[in-house]
Structures are given as C-alpha cells and as structure tokens.
Short mmCIF file of C-alpha atoms and ligand atoms in Angstrom, two decimals:
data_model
loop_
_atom_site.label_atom_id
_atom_site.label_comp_id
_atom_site.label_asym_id
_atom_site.label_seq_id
_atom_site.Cartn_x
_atom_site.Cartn_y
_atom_site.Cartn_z
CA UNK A 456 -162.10 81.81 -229.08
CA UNK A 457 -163.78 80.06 -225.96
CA UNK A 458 -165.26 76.77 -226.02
CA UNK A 459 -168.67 76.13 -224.98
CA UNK A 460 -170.54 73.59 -223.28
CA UNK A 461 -170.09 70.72 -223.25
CA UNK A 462 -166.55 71.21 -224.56
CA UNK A 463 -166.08 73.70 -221.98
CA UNK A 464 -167.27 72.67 -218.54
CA UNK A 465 -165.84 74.98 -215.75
CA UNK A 466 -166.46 72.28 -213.05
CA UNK A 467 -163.90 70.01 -214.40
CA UNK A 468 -160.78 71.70 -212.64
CA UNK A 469 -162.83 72.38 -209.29
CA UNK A 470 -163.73 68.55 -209.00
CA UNK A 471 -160.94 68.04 -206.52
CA UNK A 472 -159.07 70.23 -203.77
CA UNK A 473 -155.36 69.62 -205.88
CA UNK A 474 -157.02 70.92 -208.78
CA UNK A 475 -158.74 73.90 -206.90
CA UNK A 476 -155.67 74.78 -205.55
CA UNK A 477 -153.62 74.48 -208.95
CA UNK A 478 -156.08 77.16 -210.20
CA UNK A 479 -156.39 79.37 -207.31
CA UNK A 480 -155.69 82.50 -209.14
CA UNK A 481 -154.39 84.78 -205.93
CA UNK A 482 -153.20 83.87 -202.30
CA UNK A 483 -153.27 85.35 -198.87
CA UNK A 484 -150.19 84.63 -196.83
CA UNK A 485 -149.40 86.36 -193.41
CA UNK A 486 -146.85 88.14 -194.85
CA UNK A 487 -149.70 90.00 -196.45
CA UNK A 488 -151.19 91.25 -193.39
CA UNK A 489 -150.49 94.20 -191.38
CA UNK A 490 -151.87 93.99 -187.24
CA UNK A 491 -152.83 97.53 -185.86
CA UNK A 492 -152.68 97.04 -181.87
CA UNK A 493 -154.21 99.89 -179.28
CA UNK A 494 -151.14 101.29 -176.73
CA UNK A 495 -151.87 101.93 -173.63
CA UNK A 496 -150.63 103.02 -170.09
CA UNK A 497 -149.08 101.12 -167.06
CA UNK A 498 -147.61 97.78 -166.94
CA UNK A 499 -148.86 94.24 -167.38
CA UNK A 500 -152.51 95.98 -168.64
CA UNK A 501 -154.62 94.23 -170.95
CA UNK A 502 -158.01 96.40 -171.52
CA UNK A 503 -160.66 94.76 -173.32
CA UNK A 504 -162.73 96.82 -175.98
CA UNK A 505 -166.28 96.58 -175.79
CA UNK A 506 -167.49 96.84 -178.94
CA UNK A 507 -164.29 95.23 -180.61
CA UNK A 508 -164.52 91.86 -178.95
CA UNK A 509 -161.39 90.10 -178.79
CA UNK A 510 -158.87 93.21 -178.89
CA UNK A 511 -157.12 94.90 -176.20
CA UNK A 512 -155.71 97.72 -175.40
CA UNK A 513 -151.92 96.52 -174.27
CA UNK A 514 -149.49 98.53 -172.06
CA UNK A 515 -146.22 98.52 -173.70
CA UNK A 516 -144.60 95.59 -172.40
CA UNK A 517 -147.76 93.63 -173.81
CA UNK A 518 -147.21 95.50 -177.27
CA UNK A 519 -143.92 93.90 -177.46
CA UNK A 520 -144.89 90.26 -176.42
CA UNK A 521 -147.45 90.91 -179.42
CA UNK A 522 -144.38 91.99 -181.56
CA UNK A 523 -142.84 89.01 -180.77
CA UNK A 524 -145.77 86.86 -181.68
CA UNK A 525 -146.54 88.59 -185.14
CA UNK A 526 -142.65 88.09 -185.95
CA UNK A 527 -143.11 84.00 -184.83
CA UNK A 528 -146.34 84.02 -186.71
CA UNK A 529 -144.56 85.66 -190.20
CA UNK A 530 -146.80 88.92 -190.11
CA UNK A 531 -144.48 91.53 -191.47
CA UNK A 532 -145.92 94.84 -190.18
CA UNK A 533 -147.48 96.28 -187.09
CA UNK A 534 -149.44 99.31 -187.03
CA UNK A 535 -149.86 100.88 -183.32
CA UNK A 536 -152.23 103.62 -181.92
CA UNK A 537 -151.91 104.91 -178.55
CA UNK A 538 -155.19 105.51 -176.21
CA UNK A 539 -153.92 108.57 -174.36
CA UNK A 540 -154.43 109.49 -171.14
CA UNK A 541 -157.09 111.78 -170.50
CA UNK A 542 -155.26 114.47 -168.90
CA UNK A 543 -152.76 114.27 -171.54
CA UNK A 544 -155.48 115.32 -174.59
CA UNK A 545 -155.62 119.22 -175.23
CA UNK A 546 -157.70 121.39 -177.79
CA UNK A 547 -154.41 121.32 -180.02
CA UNK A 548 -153.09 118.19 -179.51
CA UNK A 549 -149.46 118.69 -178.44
CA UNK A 550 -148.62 115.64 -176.56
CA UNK A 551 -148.40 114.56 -179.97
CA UNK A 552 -144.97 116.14 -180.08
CA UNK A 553 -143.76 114.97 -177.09
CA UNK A 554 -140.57 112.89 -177.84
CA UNK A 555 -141.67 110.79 -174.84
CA UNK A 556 -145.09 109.90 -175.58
CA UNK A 557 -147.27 106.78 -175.05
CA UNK A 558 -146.41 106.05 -179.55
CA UNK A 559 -142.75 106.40 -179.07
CA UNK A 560 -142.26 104.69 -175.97
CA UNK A 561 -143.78 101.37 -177.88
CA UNK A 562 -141.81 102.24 -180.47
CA UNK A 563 -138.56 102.59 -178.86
CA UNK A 564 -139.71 99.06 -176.68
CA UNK A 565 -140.57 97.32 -180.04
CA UNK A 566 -137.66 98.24 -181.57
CA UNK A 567 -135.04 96.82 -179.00
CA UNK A 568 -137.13 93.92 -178.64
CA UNK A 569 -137.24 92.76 -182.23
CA UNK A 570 -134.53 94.77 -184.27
CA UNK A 571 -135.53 95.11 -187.37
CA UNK A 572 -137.00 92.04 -187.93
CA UNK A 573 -140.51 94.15 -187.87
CA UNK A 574 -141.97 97.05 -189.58
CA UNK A 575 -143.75 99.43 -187.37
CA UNK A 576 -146.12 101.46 -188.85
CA UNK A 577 -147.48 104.94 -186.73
CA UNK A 578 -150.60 106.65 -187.40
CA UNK A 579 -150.48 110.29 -188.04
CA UNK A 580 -153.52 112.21 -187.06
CA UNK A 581 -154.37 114.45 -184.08
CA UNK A 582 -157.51 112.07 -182.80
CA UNK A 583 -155.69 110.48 -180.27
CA UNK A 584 -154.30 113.65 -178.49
CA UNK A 585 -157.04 116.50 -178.81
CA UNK A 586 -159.83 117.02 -176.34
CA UNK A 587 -162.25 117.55 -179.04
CA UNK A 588 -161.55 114.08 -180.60
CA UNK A 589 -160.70 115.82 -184.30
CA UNK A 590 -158.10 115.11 -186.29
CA UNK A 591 -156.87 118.13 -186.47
CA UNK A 592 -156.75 121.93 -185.25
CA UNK A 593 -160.25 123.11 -184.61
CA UNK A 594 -160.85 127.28 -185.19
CA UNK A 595 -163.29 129.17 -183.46
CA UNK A 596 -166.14 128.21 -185.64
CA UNK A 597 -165.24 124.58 -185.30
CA UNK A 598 -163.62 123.85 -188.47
CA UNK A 599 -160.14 122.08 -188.48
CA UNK A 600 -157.96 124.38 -190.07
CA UNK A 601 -155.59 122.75 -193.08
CA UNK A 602 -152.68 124.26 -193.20
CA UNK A 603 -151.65 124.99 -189.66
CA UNK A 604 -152.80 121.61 -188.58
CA UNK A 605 -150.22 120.18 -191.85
CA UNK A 606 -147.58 122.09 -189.01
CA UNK A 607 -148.38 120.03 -186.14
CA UNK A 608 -148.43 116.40 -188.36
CA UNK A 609 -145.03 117.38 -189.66
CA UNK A 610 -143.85 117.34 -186.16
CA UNK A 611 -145.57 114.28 -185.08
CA UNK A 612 -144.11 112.04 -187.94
CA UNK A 613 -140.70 113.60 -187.25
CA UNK A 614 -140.92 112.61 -183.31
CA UNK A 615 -142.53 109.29 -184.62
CA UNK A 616 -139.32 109.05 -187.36
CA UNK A 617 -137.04 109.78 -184.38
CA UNK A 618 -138.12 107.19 -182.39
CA UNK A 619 -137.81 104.21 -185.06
CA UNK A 620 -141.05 104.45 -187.21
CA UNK A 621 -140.39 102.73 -190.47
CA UNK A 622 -143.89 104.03 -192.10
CA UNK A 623 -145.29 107.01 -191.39
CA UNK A 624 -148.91 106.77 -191.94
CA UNK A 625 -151.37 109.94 -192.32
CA UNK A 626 -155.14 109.32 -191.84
CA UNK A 627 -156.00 112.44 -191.32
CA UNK A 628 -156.93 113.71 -194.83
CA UNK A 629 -155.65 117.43 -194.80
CA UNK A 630 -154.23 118.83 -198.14
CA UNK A 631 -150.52 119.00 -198.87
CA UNK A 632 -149.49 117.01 -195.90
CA UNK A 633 -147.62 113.80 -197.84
CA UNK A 634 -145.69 116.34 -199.54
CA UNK A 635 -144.99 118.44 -196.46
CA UNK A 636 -143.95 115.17 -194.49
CA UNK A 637 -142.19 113.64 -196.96
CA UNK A 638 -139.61 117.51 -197.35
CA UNK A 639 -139.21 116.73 -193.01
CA UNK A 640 -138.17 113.25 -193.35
CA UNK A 641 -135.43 113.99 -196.37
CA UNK A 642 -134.16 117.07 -194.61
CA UNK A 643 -134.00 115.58 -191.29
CA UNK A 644 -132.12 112.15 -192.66
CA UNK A 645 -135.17 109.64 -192.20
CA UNK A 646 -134.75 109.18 -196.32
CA UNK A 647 -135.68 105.60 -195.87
CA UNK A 648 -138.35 106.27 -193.86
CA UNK A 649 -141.71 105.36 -195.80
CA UNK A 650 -145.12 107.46 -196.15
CA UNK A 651 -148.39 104.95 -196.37
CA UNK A 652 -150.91 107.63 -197.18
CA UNK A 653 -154.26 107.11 -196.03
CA UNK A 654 -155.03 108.10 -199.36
CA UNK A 655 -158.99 107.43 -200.02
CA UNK A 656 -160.44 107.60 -196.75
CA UNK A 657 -163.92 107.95 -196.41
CA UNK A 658 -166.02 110.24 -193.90
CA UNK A 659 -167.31 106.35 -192.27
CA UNK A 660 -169.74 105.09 -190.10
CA UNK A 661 -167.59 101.83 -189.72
CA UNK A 662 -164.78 103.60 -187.30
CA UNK A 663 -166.85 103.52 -184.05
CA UNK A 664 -164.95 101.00 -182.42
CA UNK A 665 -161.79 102.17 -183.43
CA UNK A 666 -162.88 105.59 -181.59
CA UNK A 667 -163.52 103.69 -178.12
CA UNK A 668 -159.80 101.79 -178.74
CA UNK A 669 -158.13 105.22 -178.75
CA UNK A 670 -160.86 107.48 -176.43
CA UNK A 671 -161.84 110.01 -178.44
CA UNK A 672 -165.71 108.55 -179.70
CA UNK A 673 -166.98 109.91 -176.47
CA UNK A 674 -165.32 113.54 -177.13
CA UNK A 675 -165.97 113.54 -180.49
CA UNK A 676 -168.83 116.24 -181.44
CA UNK A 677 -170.21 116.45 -184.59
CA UNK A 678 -168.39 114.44 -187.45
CA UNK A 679 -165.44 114.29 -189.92
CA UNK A 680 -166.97 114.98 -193.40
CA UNK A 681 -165.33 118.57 -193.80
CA UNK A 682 -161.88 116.28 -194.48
CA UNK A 683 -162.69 112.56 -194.89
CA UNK A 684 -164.34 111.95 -197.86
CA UNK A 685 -167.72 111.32 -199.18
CA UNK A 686 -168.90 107.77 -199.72
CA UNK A 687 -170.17 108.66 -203.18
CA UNK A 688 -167.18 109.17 -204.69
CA UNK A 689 -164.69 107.70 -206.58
CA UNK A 690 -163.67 110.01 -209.35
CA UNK A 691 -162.52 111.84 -206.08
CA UNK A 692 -160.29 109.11 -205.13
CA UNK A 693 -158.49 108.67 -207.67
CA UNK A 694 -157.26 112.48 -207.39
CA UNK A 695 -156.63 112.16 -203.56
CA UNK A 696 -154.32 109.02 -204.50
CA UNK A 697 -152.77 110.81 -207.49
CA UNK A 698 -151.79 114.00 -205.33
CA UNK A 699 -150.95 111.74 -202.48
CA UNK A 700 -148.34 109.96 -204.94
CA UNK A 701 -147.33 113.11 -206.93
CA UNK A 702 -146.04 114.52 -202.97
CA UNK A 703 -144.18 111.64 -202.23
CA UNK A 704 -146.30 108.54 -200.66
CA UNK A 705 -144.64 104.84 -201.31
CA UNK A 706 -147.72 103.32 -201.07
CA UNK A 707 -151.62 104.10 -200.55
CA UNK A 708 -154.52 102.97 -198.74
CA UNK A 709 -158.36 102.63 -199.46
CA UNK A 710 -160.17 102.89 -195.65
CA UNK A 711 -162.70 101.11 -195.07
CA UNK A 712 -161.90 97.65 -196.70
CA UNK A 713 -164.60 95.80 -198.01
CA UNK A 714 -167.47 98.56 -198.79
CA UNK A 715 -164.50 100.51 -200.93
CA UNK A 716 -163.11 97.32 -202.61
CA UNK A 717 -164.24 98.76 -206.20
CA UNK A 718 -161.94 101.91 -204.56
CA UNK A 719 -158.97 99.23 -204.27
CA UNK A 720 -159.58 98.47 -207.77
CA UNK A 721 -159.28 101.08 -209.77
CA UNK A 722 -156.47 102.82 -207.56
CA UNK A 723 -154.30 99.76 -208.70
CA UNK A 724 -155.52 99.80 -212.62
CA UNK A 725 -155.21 103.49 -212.52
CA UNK A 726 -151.57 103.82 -211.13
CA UNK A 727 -149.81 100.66 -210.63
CA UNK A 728 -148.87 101.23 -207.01
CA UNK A 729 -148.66 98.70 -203.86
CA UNK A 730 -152.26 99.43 -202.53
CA UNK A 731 -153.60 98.70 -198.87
CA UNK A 732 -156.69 97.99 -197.57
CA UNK A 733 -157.58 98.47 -193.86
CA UNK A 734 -160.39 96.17 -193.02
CA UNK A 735 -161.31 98.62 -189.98
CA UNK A 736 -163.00 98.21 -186.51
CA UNK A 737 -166.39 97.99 -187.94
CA UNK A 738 -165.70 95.78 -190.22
CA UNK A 739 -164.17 93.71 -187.56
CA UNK A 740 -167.24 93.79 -185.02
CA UNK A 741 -169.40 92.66 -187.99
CA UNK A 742 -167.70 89.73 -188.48
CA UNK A 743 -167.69 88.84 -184.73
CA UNK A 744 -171.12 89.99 -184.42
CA UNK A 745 -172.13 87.61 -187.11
CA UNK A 746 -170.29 84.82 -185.51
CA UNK A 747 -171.34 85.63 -182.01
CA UNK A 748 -175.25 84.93 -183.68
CA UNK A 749 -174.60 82.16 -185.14
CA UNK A 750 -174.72 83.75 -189.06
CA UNK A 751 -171.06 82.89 -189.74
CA UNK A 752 -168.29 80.68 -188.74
CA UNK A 753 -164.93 82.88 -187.81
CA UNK A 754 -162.26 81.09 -190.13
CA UNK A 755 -164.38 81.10 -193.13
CA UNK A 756 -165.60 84.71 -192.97
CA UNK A 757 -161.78 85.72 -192.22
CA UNK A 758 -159.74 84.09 -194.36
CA UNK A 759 -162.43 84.65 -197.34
CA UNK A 760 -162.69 88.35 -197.06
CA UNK A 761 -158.89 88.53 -196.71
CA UNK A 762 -158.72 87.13 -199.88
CA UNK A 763 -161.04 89.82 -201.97
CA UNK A 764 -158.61 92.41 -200.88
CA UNK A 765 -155.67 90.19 -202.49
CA UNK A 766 -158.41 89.33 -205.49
CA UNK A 767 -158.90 93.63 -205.65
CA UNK A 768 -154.78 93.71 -206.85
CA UNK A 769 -153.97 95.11 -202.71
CA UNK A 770 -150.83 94.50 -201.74
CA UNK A 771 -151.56 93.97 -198.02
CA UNK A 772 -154.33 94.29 -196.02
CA UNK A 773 -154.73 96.08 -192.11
CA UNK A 774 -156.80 93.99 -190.39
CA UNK A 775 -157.22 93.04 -186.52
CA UNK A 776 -157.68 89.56 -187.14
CA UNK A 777 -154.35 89.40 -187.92
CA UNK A 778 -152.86 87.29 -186.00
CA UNK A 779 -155.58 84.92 -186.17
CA UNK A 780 -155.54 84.84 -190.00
CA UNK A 781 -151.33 83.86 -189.44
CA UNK A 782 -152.56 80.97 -187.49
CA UNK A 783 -154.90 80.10 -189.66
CA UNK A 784 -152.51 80.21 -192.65
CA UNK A 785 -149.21 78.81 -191.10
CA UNK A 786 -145.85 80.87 -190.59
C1 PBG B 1016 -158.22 108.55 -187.13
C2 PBG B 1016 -158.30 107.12 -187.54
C3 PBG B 1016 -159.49 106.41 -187.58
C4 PBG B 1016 -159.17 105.12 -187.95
C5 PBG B 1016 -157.78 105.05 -188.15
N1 PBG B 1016 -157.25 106.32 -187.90
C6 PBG B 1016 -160.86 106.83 -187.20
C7 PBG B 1016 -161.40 108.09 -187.70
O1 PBG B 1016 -161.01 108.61 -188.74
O2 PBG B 1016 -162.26 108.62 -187.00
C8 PBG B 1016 -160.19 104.03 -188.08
C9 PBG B 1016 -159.71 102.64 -188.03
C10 PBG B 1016 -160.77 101.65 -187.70
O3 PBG B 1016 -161.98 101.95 -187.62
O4 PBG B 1016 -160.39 100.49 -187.51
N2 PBG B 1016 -157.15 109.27 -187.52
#
C-alpha cells in the first residue's frame, strides 16, 4: 500500500542535507575505486597524454610515489599498463614474457615500496607489446588467432603472478582464457592470486585515449570487433560473464562504464557476483572536455557518475579520476 499525495510528499525527507544524507540509499567511498596509471621508461619521467588531459605516463619511480599517494588517500587498488618501447613491440608480442619487463619492474618497485598494503592489478592483453597494436596473435589473413594467442596470455599472467600481481586481469576477450589462466596460477602456486575478467567488453569507440597512453592507436590497423563485443548486445553478455565465472574469474567487469551501465545491472541481478565498472579513457576526456568548455564543473560530474556505478549494484569502479575522487571524498 503507498500513500498518495498529500499524505505522501517525497520532498519532505530531501528538505534538508541531514535528511538527504539519512536517505542516501548507496555511497561512493575511495575504497571503492580502483586507479589504472600508464608505465613508462627512464627515471624521474612524467609524459603528459594529449588527449587524456591530466594523466601521465610515469617512469617507475613515479608509479610508486603514486602508490604511495593512493595508499595515503585510502584507494585500495591500482591497475598499471606499461607504454612499451617501440623497439621492444613485435608481430607476436613476446616482450610480454619477459620476466624483466617495463609491468614487472613496477610491480616488483610497488611491491617493496608499499608491502601489501596495495592491490596491484595487471592487464592481460597483447596491445601493449605487438607491432600491429592487436590484442592478440594476428595470422596471415589478419585475424587474431584464439587459441594459440590463449598460449601466450597464460604466460604473461604467470610472469605478471611471479612478479607480485594480486589480480590478473584479461581484456583481451579470447575464448577459454579465464579457465586456461586460472589451471597456470593453481599449478604454479599463485592459488591466491585473483582473475578480474574483463568479462563484457565491448568492440568501443571510447578507448582512443587509452591507445595513445600505451602506443599502439597509431599501429593499430583496422579494429577489434572479431573479439570485443558488439554494442548491441546484452543477451551476449550475460554468457561471456557466465563462462568467464564457470572457468574460474573472482570477479567481472562491464568496459566501458557509463554507456553499459544497464550491462552492470543485470550482470549483478543475474549472478550475484562483485561487478566492476571501468569508466575508460573516453569517458574520462568527456568529462574534461566538458569542463574544459565550460558545460560542467569537475567535482560534480565526478563524484555523480561515480555514484551510478555504485547505484548499478558495482562493487568498484576503474576510473582515472581516482585519486581526485579520494580527495574529494576524504581518506
Ligand atoms: C586493451 C585495453 C584497452 C583498454 C584496456 N585494455 C583498449 C582496447 O581494447 O583497445 C581501454 C581502457 C580505456 O579506454 O581506458 N587490452
């Protein structure tokens, strides 16, 4: 039975901020946030992106002064990409096995900087490390090949494992790889070692950015759509999750954020699992680019579409505003 008006009037509780706050039905904390940072070469480098104004590319000994900053600002989870050098990129991507690399070096750093008071999340994917800017092994008629790419990832989360990763996270979308990962990790020791799937990803026009952070938007021909998915569907996402899960991932993610929030939704009605949302790169330049013209106001447009991913039932949210949402929000 509901009331109606004027017994019912909906304005009474949000007459005063105590009251608005006594109803607020969900929160956004910084321990809710995870901060994906851009590695990079050399020492004491800071690189500005472009077309993601206000993020840097950081050599590693400014990865770990960010480390140290997200722990002070109570942000519970980094997530780290490395911009390789050029030389380093091949057509099969093996630098992404090298126990030395650009990823495990910040690792390693990160690690003996902050213990485990941290998470460090790695990406898996060959995008960073191929020549050809996919995310996988590319055949002769240009198609990255499933199954022998599935290979190579197993070996880059076990060199990512090895070097301290506490969540191994897959964006590239090839079949069978959660459950393929998950067998390395258990037989190799890492048992604690979790797998975020990047479970409904979407074949995106919002990742620009995030392909000048790392290098590869200027190598990249063609596009992603034989393995990311297709922004019609959702029926579809809800078997990519459910497969994902069935292999062995801890937790999934929707990617992009806000366009797939109706994504976010059902993934947590359907199965009842911590769900993140990565609010990605061009997500992030839209907000700036609506500040920088005057449309917005930063805070606001932050903190409120941080929020809708909590509102959606996500457990956390990947976004590069990060730490600026922390400082917004208090420690
Ligand atoms: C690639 C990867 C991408 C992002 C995360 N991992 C881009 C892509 O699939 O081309 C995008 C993140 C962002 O745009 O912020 N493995």
């Amino acid at each position: 039975m509901i009331a109606s008006y004027p017994q019912a009037r909906l304005r009474r509780t949000r007459a005063t901020a105590w009251s608005r706050a006594l109803h607020r039905e969900v929160l956004i904390t910084p321990a809710d946030l995870i901060w994906p940072l851009f590695v990079t070469e050399g020492s004491g480098v800071e690189a500005p992106i472009a077309s993601l104004p206000g993020v840097s590319r950081w050599s590693v000994d400014g990865i770990v002064a960010r480390a140290r900053e997200a722990v002070d600002l109570g942000i519970p989870c980094l997530a780290l990409f490395p911009n390789t050098q050029a030389e380093r990129r091949s057509d099969d991507g093996a630098e992404a096995l090298n126990p030395d690399n650009l990823m495990c070096r910040a690792i390693r750093a990160i690690r003996d900087a902050c213990g485990d008071t941290i998470g460090i999340l790695t990406d898996v994917a060959l995008d960073p490390y191929t020549s050809h800017g996919q995310d996988g092994l590319v055949n002769a008629a240009g198609y990255v090949e499933n199954d022998a790419t599935v290979e190579v990832l197993v070996g880059q989360s076990l060199n990512q494992a090895a070097a301290g990763a506490d969540i191994i996270a897959p964006s590239d979308m090839m079949d069978g790889r959660i459950g393929a990962i998950r067998d390395a990790l258990e037989s190799h020791g890492h048992v604690n070692v979790q797998i975020m799937s990047y479970a409904a990803k979407y074949a995106s026009a919002f990742y620009g950015p995030f392909r000048d952070a790392v290098g590869s938007r200027g190598l990249l021909k063609g596009d992603k759509k034989t393995y990311q998915m297709d922004p019609g569907n959702a029926e579809e996402a809800l078997r990519e999750v459910e497969l994902d899960l069935a292999e062995g991932a801890d937790s999934v993610m929707v990617k992009p954020g806000l366009p797939y929030l109706d994504i976010a939704v059902r993934v947590k009605e359907a199965f009842g699992v911590p769900v993140f949302a990565y609010q990605v790169s061009g997500e992030y330049a839209m907000i700036e680019a609506a500040v920088a013209a005057g449309a917005g106001e930063r805070d606001a447009l932050v903190l409120e579409t941080l929020l809708a991913f909590k509102r959606a039932g996500c457990s956390g949210v990947l976004t590069y505003h990060a730490a600026h949402a922390a400082r917004l929000l208090g420690a």
